[in-house]
mmCIF file of C-alpha atoms in Angstrom:
data_model
loop_
_atom_site.group_PDB
_atom_site.id
_atom_site.type_symbol
_atom_site.label_atom_id
_atom_site.label_comp_id
_atom_site.label_asym_id
_atom_site.label_seq_id
_atom_site.Cartn_x
_atom_site.Cartn_y
_atom_site.Cartn_z
ATOM 1 C CA MET A 168 79.476 124.150 70.909
ATOM 2 C CA PRO A 169 77.387 126.704 73.035
ATOM 3 C CA SER A 170 78.843 127.933 76.141
ATOM 4 C CA LYS A 171 77.422 127.348 79.479
ATOM 5 C CA PRO A 172 75.516 129.850 81.405
ATOM 6 C CA LYS A 173 77.738 131.728 83.962
ATOM 7 C CA PRO A 174 76.311 130.167 87.206
ATOM 8 C CA ILE A 175 76.618 126.618 85.928
ATOM 9 C CA GLU A 176 80.129 127.221 84.891
ATOM 10 C CA MET A 177 80.837 128.726 88.313
ATOM 11 C CA LEU A 178 79.146 125.673 89.981
ATOM 12 C CA GLY A 179 81.299 123.310 87.931
ATOM 13 C CA LYS A 180 84.381 125.223 89.086
ATOM 14 C CA LEU A 181 83.401 124.895 92.666
ATOM 15 C CA GLU A 182 82.671 121.153 92.229
ATOM 16 C CA ASN A 183 86.184 120.675 90.811
ATOM 17 C CA LEU A 184 87.677 122.664 93.806
ATOM 18 C CA LEU A 185 85.752 120.568 96.281
ATOM 19 C CA TYR A 186 87.061 117.331 94.531
ATOM 20 C CA TYR A 187 90.735 118.752 94.720
ATOM 21 C CA PHE A 188 90.148 119.401 98.378
ATOM 22 C CA ILE A 189 88.781 116.045 98.935
ATOM 23 C CA ALA A 190 91.567 114.468 97.002
ATOM 24 C CA LEU A 191 94.218 116.311 99.170
ATOM 25 C CA ILE A 192 92.615 115.268 102.508
ATOM 26 C CA LEU A 193 92.530 111.484 101.192
ATOM 27 C CA VAL A 194 96.169 111.713 100.280
ATOM 28 C CA VAL A 195 97.173 113.171 103.646
ATOM 29 C CA VAL A 196 95.091 110.662 105.611
ATOM 30 C CA ALA A 197 96.641 107.801 103.555
ATOM 31 C CA PHE A 198 99.974 108.934 104.291
ATOM 32 C CA TYR A 199 99.338 109.472 107.862
ATOM 33 C CA MET A 200 97.920 105.913 108.124
ATOM 34 C CA LEU A 201 100.834 104.333 106.404
ATOM 35 C CA ALA A 202 103.154 106.308 108.686
ATOM 36 C CA GLU A 203 101.194 104.993 111.719
ATOM 37 C CA ALA A 204 101.290 101.447 110.443
ATOM 38 C CA SER A 205 105.029 101.652 110.071
ATOM 39 C CA ILE A 206 105.552 103.037 113.625
ATOM 40 C CA GLU A 207 103.298 100.323 114.957
ATOM 41 C CA PHE A 208 105.069 97.725 112.917
ATOM 42 C CA VAL A 209 108.481 98.540 114.490
ATOM 43 C CA ARG A 210 106.798 99.073 118.026
ATOM 44 C CA SER A 211 104.859 95.977 118.523
ATOM 45 C CA PHE A 212 106.740 93.616 116.315
ATOM 46 C CA SER A 213 108.057 91.484 119.267
ATOM 47 C CA SER A 214 105.410 92.384 121.857
ATOM 48 C CA MET A 215 102.215 91.039 120.057
ATOM 49 C CA SER A 216 101.307 87.470 119.150
ATOM 50 C CA TYR A 217 102.153 86.762 115.290
ATOM 51 C CA HIS A 218 98.287 86.418 114.369
ATOM 52 C CA GLN A 219 97.309 89.578 116.103
ATOM 53 C CA PHE A 220 100.394 91.512 114.765
ATOM 54 C CA VAL A 221 99.597 90.450 110.922
ATOM 55 C CA LEU A 222 95.879 91.094 111.339
ATOM 56 C CA ASN A 223 96.385 94.641 112.615
ATOM 57 C CA LEU A 224 98.888 95.333 109.846
ATOM 58 C CA LEU A 225 96.857 93.741 107.150
ATOM 59 C CA GLU A 226 93.602 95.819 108.432
ATOM 60 C CA THR A 227 95.612 99.130 108.228
ATOM 61 C CA LEU A 228 97.017 98.409 104.817
ATOM 62 C CA LEU A 229 93.601 97.394 103.584
ATOM 63 C CA LEU A 230 92.156 100.592 104.963
ATOM 64 C CA VAL A 231 94.653 102.607 103.174
ATOM 65 C CA MET A 232 93.956 100.677 99.951
ATOM 66 C CA MET A 233 90.155 101.673 100.253
ATOM 67 C CA LEU A 234 91.465 105.366 100.633
ATOM 68 C CA VAL A 235 93.450 104.855 97.540
ATOM 69 C CA GLU A 236 90.378 103.617 95.722
ATOM 70 C CA ILE A 237 88.220 106.509 96.766
ATOM 71 C CA LEU A 238 91.044 108.731 95.773
ATOM 72 C CA HIS A 239 91.095 107.073 92.259
ATOM 73 C CA THR A 240 87.240 107.515 92.101
ATOM 74 C CA VAL A 241 87.579 111.218 92.932
ATOM 75 C CA THR A 242 90.541 111.614 90.267
ATOM 76 C CA ILE A 243 88.115 110.145 87.539
ATOM 77 C CA SER A 244 85.278 112.375 88.719
ATOM 78 C CA ILE A 245 87.687 115.454 88.267
ATOM 79 C CA SER A 246 89.154 114.493 84.958
ATOM 80 C CA GLN A 247 86.175 112.909 83.176
ATOM 81 C CA HIS A 248 83.278 114.308 84.935
ATOM 82 C CA ILE A 249 81.566 110.972 85.143
ATOM 83 C CA LEU A 250 81.004 108.544 88.157
ATOM 84 C CA ILE A 251 82.060 105.018 87.528
ATOM 85 C CA ALA A 252 80.909 102.186 89.793
ATOM 86 C CA ASP A 253 84.012 99.950 89.516
ATOM 87 C CA PRO A 254 86.018 101.720 92.230
ATOM 88 C CA PHE A 255 83.081 101.532 94.689
ATOM 89 C CA LEU A 256 82.627 97.823 94.096
ATOM 90 C CA ALA A 257 86.358 97.395 94.705
ATOM 91 C CA ILE A 258 86.208 99.183 97.894
ATOM 92 C CA ALA A 259 83.396 96.856 99.047
ATOM 93 C CA ILE A 260 85.437 93.974 98.157
ATOM 94 C CA ILE A 261 88.455 95.310 100.170
ATOM 95 C CA ALA A 262 86.056 95.962 103.110
ATOM 96 C CA LEU A 263 84.705 92.483 102.915
ATOM 97 C CA VAL A 264 88.078 90.997 102.933
ATOM 98 C CA ARG A 265 89.002 93.082 106.100
ATOM 99 C CA ARG A 266 85.860 91.408 107.668
ATOM 100 C CA MET A 267 86.749 88.061 106.600
ATOM 101 C CA LEU A 268 90.193 88.478 108.107
ATOM 102 C CA VAL A 269 88.584 89.565 111.450
ATOM 103 C CA ILE A 270 86.186 86.656 111.304
ATOM 104 C CA THR A 271 89.090 84.182 110.744
ATOM 105 C CA VAL A 272 90.853 85.412 113.977
ATOM 106 C CA GLU A 273 87.540 85.285 115.797
ATOM 107 C CA ILE A 274 87.201 81.591 114.688
ATOM 108 C CA GLU A 275 90.541 80.829 115.821
ATOM 109 C CA GLN A 276 89.864 82.001 119.258
ATOM 110 C CA THR A 277 86.446 80.438 119.454
ATOM 111 C CA LYS A 278 86.190 76.977 120.905
ATOM 112 C CA ARG A 279 84.480 74.382 118.928
ATOM 113 C CA ALA A 280 81.443 73.939 121.331
ATOM 114 C CA ASP A 281 80.790 77.633 121.297
ATOM 115 C CA PRO A 282 77.517 78.533 119.431
ATOM 116 C CA LEU A 283 79.296 81.507 118.098
ATOM 117 C CA LEU A 284 81.285 79.217 115.881
ATOM 118 C CA HIS A 285 78.276 78.196 113.963
ATOM 119 C CA ALA A 286 77.497 82.021 113.341
ATOM 120 C CA LEU A 287 80.771 83.013 112.436
ATOM 121 C CA LEU A 288 81.025 80.125 109.851
ATOM 122 C CA TRP A 289 77.787 81.378 108.222
ATOM 123 C CA GLU A 290 79.246 84.927 108.119
ATOM 124 C CA VAL A 291 82.319 83.703 106.337
ATOM 125 C CA GLY A 292 80.197 82.002 103.899
ATOM 126 C CA VAL A 293 77.845 84.959 103.286
ATOM 127 C CA THR A 294 80.945 87.329 103.007
ATOM 128 C CA ALA A 295 82.689 85.144 100.507
ATOM 129 C CA GLY A 296 79.448 84.956 98.552
ATOM 130 C CA ALA A 297 79.224 88.739 98.510
ATOM 131 C CA ILE A 298 82.733 88.945 97.435
ATOM 132 C CA LEU A 299 82.110 86.783 94.552
ATOM 133 C CA LEU A 300 78.917 88.555 93.684
ATOM 134 C CA LEU A 301 80.884 91.967 93.508
ATOM 135 C CA THR A 302 83.733 90.474 91.592
ATOM 136 C CA VAL A 303 81.360 89.239 89.017
ATOM 137 C CA SER A 304 79.519 92.560 88.897
ATOM 138 C CA ILE A 305 82.923 94.372 88.224
ATOM 139 C CA TYR A 306 83.757 91.709 85.383
ATOM 140 C CA LEU A 307 80.236 92.313 83.990
ATOM 141 C CA LEU A 308 80.584 96.117 84.070
ATOM 142 C CA ARG A 309 83.879 96.023 82.430
ATOM 143 C CA SER A 310 82.970 93.676 79.768
ATOM 144 C CA ARG A 311 79.939 95.770 78.764
ATOM 145 C CA ARG A 312 82.020 98.961 78.660
ATOM 146 C CA GLU A 313 84.383 97.237 76.347
ATOM 147 C CA ARG A 314 81.641 95.962 74.212
ATOM 148 C CA GLU A 315 80.253 99.484 74.014
ATOM 149 C CA VAL A 316 83.702 100.801 72.949
ATOM 150 C CA ARG A 317 84.108 98.339 70.277
ATOM 151 C CA ASN A 318 80.500 98.617 68.963
ATOM 152 C CA PRO A 319 79.354 102.015 69.666
ATOM 153 C CA CYS A 320 75.899 101.758 67.800
#
Protein backbone atom coordinates (compact mmCIF):
# COMPACT_ATOMS: atom_id res chain seq x y z
CA MET A 1 0.00 0.00 0.00
CA PRO A 2 1.60 3.29 -1.07
CA SER A 3 2.04 5.91 1.62
CA LYS A 4 0.18 9.18 1.41
CA PRO A 5 2.05 12.38 0.65
CA LYS A 6 2.97 14.36 3.78
CA PRO A 7 0.54 17.28 3.20
CA ILE A 8 -2.41 14.91 2.76
CA GLU A 9 -1.42 12.93 5.84
CA MET A 10 -1.16 16.17 7.82
CA LEU A 11 -4.58 17.35 6.59
CA GLY A 12 -6.06 14.00 7.65
CA LYS A 13 -4.66 14.47 11.14
CA LEU A 14 -6.01 18.04 11.30
CA GLU A 15 -9.41 16.77 10.16
CA ASN A 16 -9.43 14.17 12.95
CA LEU A 17 -8.38 16.82 15.46
CA LEU A 18 -11.31 19.02 14.38
CA TYR A 19 -13.71 16.08 14.65
CA TYR A 20 -12.46 15.36 18.18
CA PHE A 21 -12.92 19.00 19.13
CA ILE A 22 -16.45 19.03 17.68
CA ALA A 23 -17.27 15.80 19.53
CA LEU A 24 -16.02 17.27 22.80
CA ILE A 25 -18.15 20.40 22.36
CA LEU A 26 -21.22 18.27 21.52
CA VAL A 27 -20.74 16.17 24.66
CA VAL A 28 -20.34 19.25 26.87
CA VAL A 29 -23.42 20.94 25.37
CA ALA A 30 -25.52 17.76 25.67
CA PHE A 31 -24.62 17.33 29.35
CA TYR A 32 -25.22 21.03 30.00
CA MET A 33 -28.68 20.80 28.41
CA LEU A 34 -29.50 17.69 30.45
CA ALA A 35 -28.44 19.48 33.63
CA GLU A 36 -30.54 22.53 32.69
CA ALA A 37 -33.53 20.29 31.92
CA SER A 38 -33.15 18.57 35.29
CA ILE A 39 -32.99 21.89 37.13
CA GLU A 40 -35.98 23.21 35.19
CA PHE A 41 -37.84 19.96 35.91
CA VAL A 42 -37.46 20.45 39.65
CA ARG A 43 -38.03 24.22 39.60
CA SER A 44 -41.16 24.33 37.45
CA PHE A 45 -42.80 21.04 38.36
CA SER A 46 -45.64 22.69 40.27
CA SER A 47 -45.66 26.17 38.73
CA MET A 48 -46.44 25.30 35.08
CA SER A 49 -49.46 23.70 33.52
CA TYR A 50 -49.04 20.00 32.92
CA HIS A 51 -49.07 20.34 29.11
CA GLN A 52 -46.54 23.15 29.05
CA PHE A 53 -44.29 21.34 31.51
CA VAL A 54 -44.26 18.11 29.49
CA LEU A 55 -43.77 20.00 26.23
CA ASN A 56 -40.76 21.93 27.58
CA LEU A 57 -39.19 18.77 28.96
CA LEU A 58 -39.76 16.79 25.75
CA GLU A 59 -38.41 19.58 23.58
CA THR A 60 -35.20 19.74 25.59
CA LEU A 61 -34.78 15.96 25.64
CA LEU A 62 -35.40 15.71 21.90
CA LEU A 63 -32.83 18.43 21.30
CA VAL A 64 -30.33 16.44 23.38
CA MET A 65 -31.18 13.38 21.27
CA MET A 66 -30.40 15.41 18.15
CA LEU A 67 -27.03 16.36 19.61
CA VAL A 68 -26.31 12.71 20.42
CA GLU A 69 -27.17 11.71 16.84
CA ILE A 70 -24.79 14.39 15.53
CA LEU A 71 -22.15 13.06 17.93
CA HIS A 72 -22.77 9.57 16.56
CA THR A 73 -22.21 10.89 13.04
CA VAL A 74 -18.96 12.56 14.09
CA THR A 75 -17.84 9.33 15.77
CA ILE A 76 -18.47 7.37 12.56
CA SER A 77 -16.59 10.00 10.57
CA ILE A 78 -13.59 9.72 12.91
CA SER A 79 -13.48 5.93 13.06
CA GLN A 80 -14.43 4.94 9.50
CA HIS A 81 -13.66 8.10 7.51
CA ILE A 82 -17.03 7.91 5.76
CA LEU A 83 -20.19 9.97 5.93
CA ILE A 84 -23.42 8.02 6.43
CA ALA A 85 -26.80 9.61 5.74
CA ASP A 86 -28.81 7.62 8.32
CA PRO A 87 -27.94 9.76 11.37
CA PHE A 88 -28.83 12.95 9.48
CA LEU A 89 -32.20 11.47 8.53
CA ALA A 90 -32.73 10.47 12.17
CA ILE A 91 -31.94 14.03 13.24
CA ALA A 92 -34.50 15.32 10.75
CA ILE A 93 -37.12 12.91 12.13
CA ILE A 94 -36.42 14.04 15.70
CA ALA A 95 -36.70 17.70 14.61
CA LEU A 96 -40.01 16.98 12.91
CA VAL A 97 -41.32 15.19 16.00
CA ARG A 98 -40.36 18.27 18.06
CA ARG A 99 -42.30 20.45 15.61
CA MET A 100 -45.29 18.13 15.76
CA LEU A 101 -45.34 18.42 19.56
CA VAL A 102 -45.39 22.21 19.31
CA ILE A 103 -48.15 22.11 16.70
CA THR A 104 -50.21 19.81 18.92
CA VAL A 105 -50.02 22.29 21.79
CA GLU A 106 -50.89 25.15 19.43
CA ILE A 107 -53.92 23.21 18.18
CA GLU A 108 -55.10 22.65 21.76
CA GLN A 109 -54.88 26.39 22.42
CA THR A 110 -56.63 27.40 19.17
CA LYS A 111 -60.38 27.86 19.06
CA ARG A 112 -62.37 25.81 16.54
CA ALA A 113 -63.49 28.85 14.55
CA ASP A 114 -59.97 30.26 14.24
CA PRO A 115 -58.60 30.10 10.66
CA LEU A 116 -55.21 29.22 12.12
CA LEU A 117 -56.60 25.81 13.09
CA HIS A 118 -56.94 24.78 9.44
CA ALA A 119 -53.33 25.76 8.72
CA LEU A 120 -52.08 23.91 11.80
CA LEU A 121 -53.93 20.75 10.78
CA TRP A 122 -52.34 20.95 7.33
CA GLU A 123 -48.94 21.38 8.94
CA VAL A 124 -49.52 18.28 11.08
CA GLY A 125 -50.35 16.30 7.94
CA VAL A 126 -47.32 17.54 6.02
CA THR A 127 -45.05 16.92 9.02
CA ALA A 128 -46.40 13.38 9.45
CA GLY A 129 -45.85 12.75 5.72
CA ALA A 130 -42.27 14.01 5.98
CA ILE A 131 -41.63 11.73 8.98
CA LEU A 132 -43.00 8.77 7.03
CA LEU A 133 -40.88 9.64 3.98
CA LEU A 134 -37.70 9.95 6.06
CA THR A 135 -38.44 6.67 7.86
CA VAL A 136 -38.87 4.87 4.53
CA SER A 137 -35.61 6.47 3.33
CA ILE A 138 -33.72 5.12 6.34
CA TYR A 139 -35.24 1.67 5.78
CA LEU A 140 -34.26 1.68 2.09
CA LEU A 141 -30.72 2.87 2.83
CA ARG A 142 -30.18 0.19 5.47
CA SER A 143 -31.68 -2.61 3.39
CA ARG A 144 -29.51 -1.59 0.41
CA ARG A 145 -26.42 -1.57 2.64
CA GLU A 146 -27.31 -5.06 3.95
CA ARG A 147 -27.76 -6.36 0.39
CA GLU A 148 -24.36 -4.94 -0.59
CA VAL A 149 -22.74 -6.66 2.41
CA ARG A 150 -24.34 -10.02 1.52
CA ASN A 151 -23.69 -9.74 -2.23
CA PRO A 152 -20.55 -7.61 -2.67
CA CYS A 153 -20.49 -8.13 -6.46
